[in-house]
Coordinates of C-alpha atoms in Angstrom, one line a residue:
M1 CA -46.5 98.6 95.7
H2 CA -44.2 101.2 94.4
A3 CA -45.9 104.8 94.6
S4 CA -46.0 107.2 91.9
D5 CA -46.6 110.6 90.8
D6 CA -50.3 110.9 91.8
A7 CA -51.1 107.7 93.9
D8 CA -50.5 104.1 94.7
V9 CA -54.0 103.4 93.9
I10 CA -56.4 104.8 91.9
I11 CA -60.1 104.3 92.4
I12 CA -63.0 104.5 90.1
G13 CA -65.8 105.6 91.7
A14 CA -67.1 106.6 95.6
G15 CA -69.6 104.7 96.4
V16 CA -69.9 103.0 99.4
I17 CA -67.5 100.0 97.7
G18 CA -65.3 102.6 96.5
S19 CA -65.0 104.1 99.7
A20 CA -64.6 101.4 101.9
L21 CA -61.9 100.0 99.4
A22 CA -60.0 103.5 100.3
Y23 CA -60.0 103.5 103.9
E24 CA -58.8 99.7 104.0
L25 CA -55.7 99.9 101.7
S26 CA -55.2 103.7 103.9
Q27 CA -55.5 102.0 106.8
R28 CA -52.2 100.2 105.2
G29 CA -50.1 102.7 104.0
H30 CA -51.4 102.8 100.7
R31 CA -51.6 106.3 98.8
T32 CA -55.5 106.3 97.5
L33 CA -57.4 108.7 94.9
N34 CA -60.6 107.9 94.2
V35 CA -62.2 109.7 91.1
D36 CA -66.2 109.8 90.8
T37 CA -67.8 111.4 88.4
L38 CA -70.6 112.7 90.8
P39 CA -70.1 115.3 93.4
A40 CA -69.6 113.4 96.2
A41 CA -69.2 110.2 97.6
G42 CA -71.8 107.7 97.8
Y43 CA -73.9 110.3 95.7
G44 CA -74.8 107.5 92.9
S45 CA -76.3 104.0 93.2
T46 CA -75.1 103.7 96.8
S47 CA -77.7 106.6 98.1
C48 CA -80.8 105.2 96.5
S49 CA -79.7 101.4 98.3
S50 CA -82.3 100.0 100.5
A51 CA -79.2 99.6 102.9
I52 CA -80.5 96.3 104.2
V53 CA -78.4 93.6 106.0
R54 CA -79.4 90.4 105.6
F55 CA -78.3 86.6 105.5
S56 CA -80.5 85.3 103.4
Y57 CA -78.5 84.3 100.7
S58 CA -78.7 80.8 98.3
T59 CA -74.8 80.5 98.3
S60 CA -72.5 79.6 101.5
Q61 CA -69.8 82.2 100.4
G62 CA -72.6 84.7 100.2
V63 CA -74.0 83.8 103.6
A64 CA -71.1 83.7 105.0
M65 CA -69.7 87.6 103.8
A66 CA -73.1 88.7 104.9
W67 CA -72.5 87.0 108.4
E68 CA -69.0 88.6 108.6
A69 CA -70.3 92.1 107.0
L70 CA -72.8 92.7 109.5
H71 CA -70.1 92.8 112.2
Y72 CA -68.9 95.6 110.6
W73 CA -72.3 97.9 111.2
R74 CA -72.6 96.4 114.5
N75 CA -68.9 97.6 115.3
W76 CA -69.0 101.1 113.0
S77 CA -67.5 103.3 115.4
A78 CA -64.7 101.3 116.2
Y79 CA -64.5 100.0 112.7
L80 CA -63.7 103.9 111.9
G81 CA -61.4 104.9 114.3
R82 CA -64.3 106.9 116.2
E83 CA -64.6 104.9 119.5
A84 CA -63.2 107.7 121.6
D85 CA -65.8 109.8 120.2
D86 CA -68.3 111.0 122.3
A87 CA -71.5 110.7 121.9
P88 CA -72.4 114.5 119.8
Q89 CA -69.2 113.9 118.1
R90 CA -70.4 110.4 116.8
A91 CA -73.9 112.2 115.3
D92 CA -72.5 112.4 112.1
L93 CA -72.5 108.1 111.9
I94 CA -74.5 106.1 110.2
E95 CA -76.8 103.9 112.6
F96 CA -77.8 100.2 112.1
I97 CA -81.1 99.0 113.2
T98 CA -81.7 95.8 114.1
C99 CA -85.6 94.9 113.3
G100 CA -84.8 91.3 111.9
M101 CA -86.3 89.5 108.7
A102 CA -88.8 86.9 108.0
L103 CA -88.1 85.0 105.0
L104 CA -91.6 83.4 104.1
D105 CA -91.2 79.4 103.0
T106 CA -92.6 78.4 99.6
G107 CA -91.7 75.1 100.4
N108 CA -88.9 74.7 97.6
G109 CA -87.7 78.2 97.9
L110 CA -84.4 80.2 99.4
A111 CA -86.1 79.8 102.8
S112 CA -85.1 75.6 102.7
R113 CA -82.1 76.5 101.2
V114 CA -80.4 79.2 103.3
Q115 CA -81.1 76.6 106.5
P116 CA -77.8 74.6 105.9
H117 CA -76.3 77.2 105.6
F118 CA -76.7 79.7 108.7
D119 CA -76.0 75.9 110.1
T120 CA -72.7 76.0 109.0
H121 CA -71.8 79.9 109.5
G122 CA -73.5 79.9 112.9
V123 CA -76.0 82.5 111.8
P124 CA -78.7 83.0 114.0
Y125 CA -82.6 81.8 113.0
D126 CA -85.5 80.5 114.3
Y127 CA -88.3 78.6 112.3
W128 CA -91.7 79.8 112.6
D129 CA -94.7 77.0 111.3
T130 CA -97.9 78.9 109.9
A131 CA -99.3 79.3 113.0
E132 CA -96.7 80.9 114.6
L133 CA -95.9 83.1 111.5
Q134 CA -99.8 84.2 112.0
Q135 CA -99.2 84.9 115.1
R136 CA -96.1 86.8 115.5
V137 CA -97.5 88.9 112.6
P138 CA -100.9 89.2 112.7
M139 CA -101.9 91.6 109.7
L140 CA -100.3 89.0 107.2
D141 CA -101.9 86.9 105.0
V142 CA -100.2 84.0 105.1
G143 CA -102.2 82.4 102.1
R144 CA -100.0 80.7 99.0
M145 CA -100.8 83.0 96.3
G146 CA -97.5 82.3 93.9
P147 CA -95.7 81.7 91.8
P148 CA -95.7 85.9 91.2
S149 CA -98.1 86.6 88.4
P150 CA -99.1 90.1 86.4
V151 CA -101.0 92.0 88.3
D152 CA -103.4 91.7 85.2
S153 CA -103.4 88.6 85.0
Q154 CA -106.7 86.7 86.1
E155 CA -104.0 84.3 88.2
F156 CA -102.9 87.1 90.6
W157 CA -106.5 87.4 91.8
S158 CA -106.9 84.0 92.4
D159 CA -107.7 82.8 95.8
P160 CA -104.9 80.5 97.9
T161 CA -105.5 76.9 98.1
E162 CA -103.6 76.6 100.7
D163 CA -101.2 78.2 103.5
L164 CA -97.7 78.7 103.3
P165 CA -95.6 76.2 105.8
G166 CA -94.5 79.1 107.6
A167 CA -91.2 81.8 107.5
V168 CA -87.1 81.6 108.3
W169 CA -86.9 84.7 111.2
M170 CA -83.1 86.4 111.3
P171 CA -83.0 88.2 114.7
D172 CA -79.8 89.8 113.7
A173 CA -80.8 91.1 110.1
G174 CA -81.5 94.8 109.8
Y175 CA -80.7 98.3 107.7
V176 CA -78.8 100.6 107.7
N177 CA -80.5 104.2 108.5
D178 CA -78.5 106.3 105.6
P179 CA -76.6 104.5 102.7
Q180 CA -75.3 107.5 100.9
L181 CA -74.2 108.8 104.8
A182 CA -72.3 105.2 105.2
A183 CA -70.0 106.5 102.1
R184 CA -69.3 109.4 103.6
N185 CA -67.7 108.0 106.8
L186 CA -66.0 105.8 104.9
A187 CA -64.6 108.6 102.6
H188 CA -64.0 111.0 105.6
A189 CA -62.1 107.8 107.5
A190 CA -59.7 107.5 104.7
Q191 CA -59.9 111.4 104.1
R192 CA -58.0 111.4 107.5
L193 CA -55.4 109.0 106.7
G194 CA -54.6 110.8 103.7
A195 CA -56.9 109.6 101.0
Q196 CA -57.7 111.9 98.0
F197 CA -61.0 111.8 96.4
R198 CA -61.6 113.6 93.1
F199 CA -65.4 114.5 92.3
E200 CA -67.2 115.9 89.1
S201 CA -64.3 114.3 87.2
T202 CA -65.0 111.5 84.2
V203 CA -61.7 109.0 83.0
S204 CA -61.8 109.0 79.7
A205 CA -59.3 106.4 79.4
I206 CA -57.5 103.9 80.9
N207 CA -53.3 104.3 80.5
R208 CA -50.5 101.3 79.9
H209 CA -47.4 101.0 79.7
A210 CA -45.6 98.3 78.4
D211 CA -48.5 94.9 79.6
R212 CA -49.4 97.2 82.9
V213 CA -51.2 99.7 83.6
S214 CA -50.1 103.2 83.7
G215 CA -53.0 105.2 85.6
V216 CA -56.1 107.4 83.9
T217 CA -57.1 110.1 81.5
L218 CA -59.6 112.6 82.7
L219 CA -62.5 113.8 80.5
D220 CA -60.4 117.0 80.8
G221 CA -57.1 115.9 79.4
K222 CA -55.9 115.6 83.3
V223 CA -54.2 112.4 83.3
L224 CA -53.4 111.1 86.5
T225 CA -50.7 107.8 87.3
A226 CA -50.9 105.1 89.7
P227 CA -49.6 101.4 89.3
V228 CA -52.8 100.1 90.4
V229 CA -56.3 101.0 89.3
V230 CA -59.2 99.7 90.6
N231 CA -62.5 99.6 88.3
V232 CA -65.1 100.1 91.5
A233 CA -67.7 102.1 88.9
G234 CA -70.9 100.7 89.6
P235 CA -73.2 101.4 87.1
D236 CA -70.4 102.1 85.0
S237 CA -68.7 99.5 85.3
S238 CA -68.9 97.5 81.5
R239 CA -67.9 100.9 80.1
V240 CA -64.7 101.5 82.3
N241 CA -63.7 97.9 81.5
D242 CA -64.3 98.4 77.8
L243 CA -61.9 101.9 78.2
A244 CA -58.8 99.0 79.5
G245 CA -60.0 96.8 76.8
L246 CA -61.1 94.0 78.5
G247 CA -64.7 94.4 77.9
D248 CA -64.3 90.5 76.1
S249 CA -61.9 89.0 78.2
M250 CA -64.1 88.5 81.1
S251 CA -66.0 85.2 81.3
I252 CA -69.1 87.3 83.2
H253 CA -70.5 90.2 82.1
T254 CA -71.6 93.3 83.8
R255 CA -75.0 95.9 82.3
P256 CA -76.7 98.2 84.0
M257 CA -80.8 97.8 85.1
R258 CA -83.4 100.1 86.3
Q259 CA -85.7 99.7 89.1
E260 CA -87.6 100.8 91.4
V261 CA -88.4 101.2 95.1
H262 CA -91.8 102.4 96.0
H263 CA -92.7 104.0 99.7
L264 CA -96.1 103.8 101.3
P265 CA -97.7 104.0 104.6
S266 CA -97.4 101.0 107.4
P267 CA -101.0 99.7 108.5
R268 CA -101.3 99.9 112.2
S269 CA -101.5 96.9 114.5
A270 CA -104.5 97.0 117.3
D271 CA -102.1 99.1 119.2
G272 CA -101.8 101.5 116.6
S273 CA -97.9 99.9 115.5
P274 CA -96.5 100.0 112.4
I275 CA -94.7 97.4 111.1
S276 CA -91.1 97.0 112.5
H277 CA -89.6 94.3 110.7
M278 CA -88.7 93.0 107.5
L279 CA -90.2 90.4 105.2
V280 CA -89.0 88.7 102.4
D281 CA -91.8 86.9 100.1
E282 CA -91.0 85.1 97.6
D283 CA -94.6 83.9 96.9
T284 CA -95.5 87.4 95.6
G285 CA -92.0 88.5 94.3
I286 CA -91.6 91.5 96.7
Y287 CA -89.5 92.1 99.7
M288 CA -90.4 94.7 102.9
K289 CA -88.6 97.2 104.9
P290 CA -89.7 99.5 107.6
E291 CA -88.4 103.0 107.4
A292 CA -88.7 106.2 109.5
G293 CA -92.0 107.9 110.2
G294 CA -94.2 104.8 110.1
M295 CA -93.5 104.1 106.2
L296 CA -92.6 101.1 104.3
A297 CA -89.8 100.7 101.3
I298 CA -90.8 97.9 98.5
G299 CA -88.7 96.2 96.8
S300 CA -88.7 93.4 93.7
L301 CA -87.1 90.1 93.8
E302 CA -87.1 90.0 90.0
P303 CA -89.4 87.1 89.7
A304 CA -90.1 85.6 85.8
C305 CA -93.1 87.0 84.6
D306 CA -92.0 90.9 85.3
E307 CA -89.6 92.1 82.6
L308 CA -86.8 93.9 83.5
E309 CA -85.5 97.5 82.4
W310 CA -82.0 97.0 80.9
L311 CA -80.4 100.3 79.7
D312 CA -78.0 100.9 77.5
S313 CA -76.3 103.2 79.5
P314 CA -76.9 104.2 83.0
D315 CA -76.8 107.7 82.0
E316 CA -80.3 107.5 79.8
H317 CA -83.2 106.6 82.1
R318 CA -86.6 107.8 83.6
T319 CA -85.5 109.3 87.0
S320 CA -89.0 109.0 88.5
V321 CA -91.5 105.9 89.7
S322 CA -93.6 104.9 87.0
T323 CA -97.4 104.1 87.5
Q324 CA -97.0 100.5 86.2
G325 CA -94.6 100.1 88.8
W326 CA -96.4 101.7 91.6
E327 CA -99.4 99.4 91.0
R328 CA -97.0 96.6 90.4
Q329 CA -95.4 96.2 93.7
T330 CA -98.2 98.1 95.8
L331 CA -101.0 95.4 94.6
R332 CA -98.5 92.0 95.4
L333 CA -98.0 94.3 98.7
A334 CA -101.6 94.1 99.9
R335 CA -102.3 90.7 98.9
R336 CA -100.1 90.0 101.6
L337 CA -100.8 92.5 103.8
P338 CA -105.2 93.0 103.5
D339 CA -105.1 95.9 105.4
L340 CA -102.8 98.1 103.5
Q341 CA -103.8 101.5 102.3
I342 CA -102.2 102.4 98.6
P343 CA -102.1 106.0 98.0
N344 CA -103.1 107.1 94.7
T345 CA -99.5 109.2 93.9
P346 CA -96.7 107.0 93.5
L347 CA -93.6 107.9 95.5
G348 CA -90.7 106.0 95.6
I349 CA -87.0 106.5 94.7
V350 CA -84.9 105.2 91.2
G351 CA -81.9 103.3 91.2
I352 CA -79.2 101.8 88.7
Y353 CA -77.7 97.9 89.3
D354 CA -75.2 97.0 87.9
V355 CA -75.6 93.3 87.0
A356 CA -74.2 90.2 86.4
D357 CA -74.5 87.3 84.5
D358 CA -75.1 85.4 87.7
W359 CA -76.3 88.3 90.2
I360 CA -73.2 87.6 92.1
P361 CA -70.1 90.1 92.3
I362 CA -66.6 90.1 90.4
Y363 CA -63.7 90.7 93.1
D364 CA -60.8 89.7 91.0
R365 CA -57.5 91.0 89.0
S366 CA -57.8 91.2 85.5
D367 CA -55.9 90.4 82.7
L368 CA -54.1 93.9 82.8
D369 CA -51.7 93.7 84.9
G370 CA -52.1 96.0 88.3
Y371 CA -56.2 96.3 87.2
Y372 CA -58.7 94.8 89.4
V373 CA -62.0 94.8 89.8
A374 CA -64.8 95.0 91.8
I375 CA -68.2 95.1 90.0
G376 CA -71.2 93.3 88.7
T377 CA -72.8 94.2 92.8
S378 CA -76.7 93.5 91.5
G379 CA -78.4 95.6 94.1
N380 CA -77.5 93.4 96.7
Q381 CA -73.8 94.5 98.2
F382 CA -74.4 97.3 100.1
K383 CA -74.3 94.6 103.1
N384 CA -71.2 93.7 102.3
A385 CA -69.3 96.5 101.3
P386 CA -67.0 96.9 104.0
F387 CA -66.1 93.6 104.1
A388 CA -65.9 93.9 100.4
G389 CA -63.1 96.3 100.5
H390 CA -60.9 94.3 102.7
L391 CA -61.7 91.3 100.6
M392 CA -60.4 93.7 97.5
A393 CA -57.6 95.2 99.6
E394 CA -55.9 91.8 100.6
L395 CA -56.0 90.6 96.9
I396 CA -54.6 94.0 95.9
E397 CA -51.9 93.7 98.5
A398 CA -51.2 89.8 97.8
A399 CA -51.5 89.9 94.2
E400 CA -48.9 92.9 93.7
A401 CA -46.4 91.4 95.8
G402 CA -47.2 88.2 93.2
H403 CA -49.2 85.6 94.3
D404 CA -50.4 84.1 91.3
H405 CA -54.6 84.4 92.3
D406 CA -56.0 83.1 89.1
H407 CA -53.9 79.9 89.4
D408 CA -54.1 79.6 93.3
P409 CA -57.1 81.7 94.6
L410 CA -56.5 83.7 97.7
Q411 CA -58.4 82.9 100.8
V412 CA -59.5 85.1 103.0
T413 CA -60.5 85.1 106.5
G414 CA -62.7 87.5 108.0
R415 CA -62.2 89.4 111.1
Y416 CA -65.1 89.1 113.2
T417 CA -66.2 85.5 112.4
G418 CA -63.0 84.3 111.8
A419 CA -65.1 82.7 107.9
T420 CA -62.6 82.0 105.7
I421 CA -63.9 83.5 102.0
D422 CA -62.8 81.5 98.6
L423 CA -62.2 84.5 96.1
S424 CA -62.3 82.2 93.2
F425 CA -66.3 82.3 94.1
F426 CA -65.9 85.6 92.5
S427 CA -63.8 85.1 89.8
R428 CA -64.2 86.7 86.3
N429 CA -63.9 84.0 85.1
R430 CA -65.8 81.9 86.9
E431 CA -69.1 79.7 85.3
I432 CA -72.6 80.9 85.7
N433 CA -73.2 79.8 89.8
Q434 CA -76.6 78.4 89.3
D435 CA -77.0 78.1 92.8
S436 CA -77.7 82.1 92.3
S437 CA -81.3 82.9 93.1
F438 CA -80.9 85.6 90.7
S439 CA -82.8 88.3 91.9
V440 CA -82.3 90.9 94.9
C441 CA -84.0 91.0 98.6
G442 CA -82.5 94.2 99.4

């Protein structure tokens, strides 16, 4: 890549993936400039992430990518070049908390689909039958309550007539304690290598010279030039693609969706301990994560009975949690955890997902030379962010060196697990992947 007056690569967005890409490219000697509307790295949808790191994807490539990404989080200080720091200096880094995850088995859902992929990619897991599930999680009602139904329906309150078969236990699953700090860690690591970040700056135009991107124009009229531009704009990704004239050029599209995650106190076991592991429950349509102070975070698996809240613009939405959303999620959890006490006052956060048609991201080049996309992350790609940065850096370098990615899709090898990722799986021009779960569990 040839240097320009401003940068080798302009990255639109400074969330966790945009910051990871800046770090990966900076390590390779490229001058990067991240442009973000918000005031700091990770300030947008990244900050609202549940930051769950799990491997229960419905596709083999999804499992391989998540298993590889785990090793970045486990080796965070070394990955950022901070392994020589003493403990006080490392206090500004995120912590990866291994707590394990139980994926409840409905008999014909995700639990049955993931196990062959785990076997293929060497992901450790155990299968707990009903009796072992009840023994290991005694606060859990193991009855079959699904499929998910509206909480104001008669079906929701029906008594279970049988038990679930069991659960898939993932001992290595966990979560990042501060998702916004993760983006800041990556941004700071990139800045130490010379990367630049321009905050509170909105891209108003994608510029071209002949048939190639040449940079961007900001809302204040400032023109930034670079031979490569990458759209990592999260919920704003479709608007940015429209600026580039590429809105209708891809088979897979993205659009913003509002979602809520709720917080409430965990029930306590006989010894006074709160729940300390994560749970994915397709049978009621929720996932659950422990948090500091004995709290639980509850998110939705987007079951078919719920109407999704699509947005015309990511800038126009209700920022506080709704009573309806609170009741829906907490009552579903209360069916699974009968000892749960639900506070009267809703508490939680509102996030915006950048949802692809099949809820699988697009990591790809585009029909405009020099313009790349890392979009459609659908609320489930935080866990993969460091590896996504690596994939995109590999793709950009290969394509800019002349590799015809559209006709010979790039294969990228994971630096930790040795897994091979076929980037055609994330193509902008793929058909909708019917193997997708079309949902999020963190």
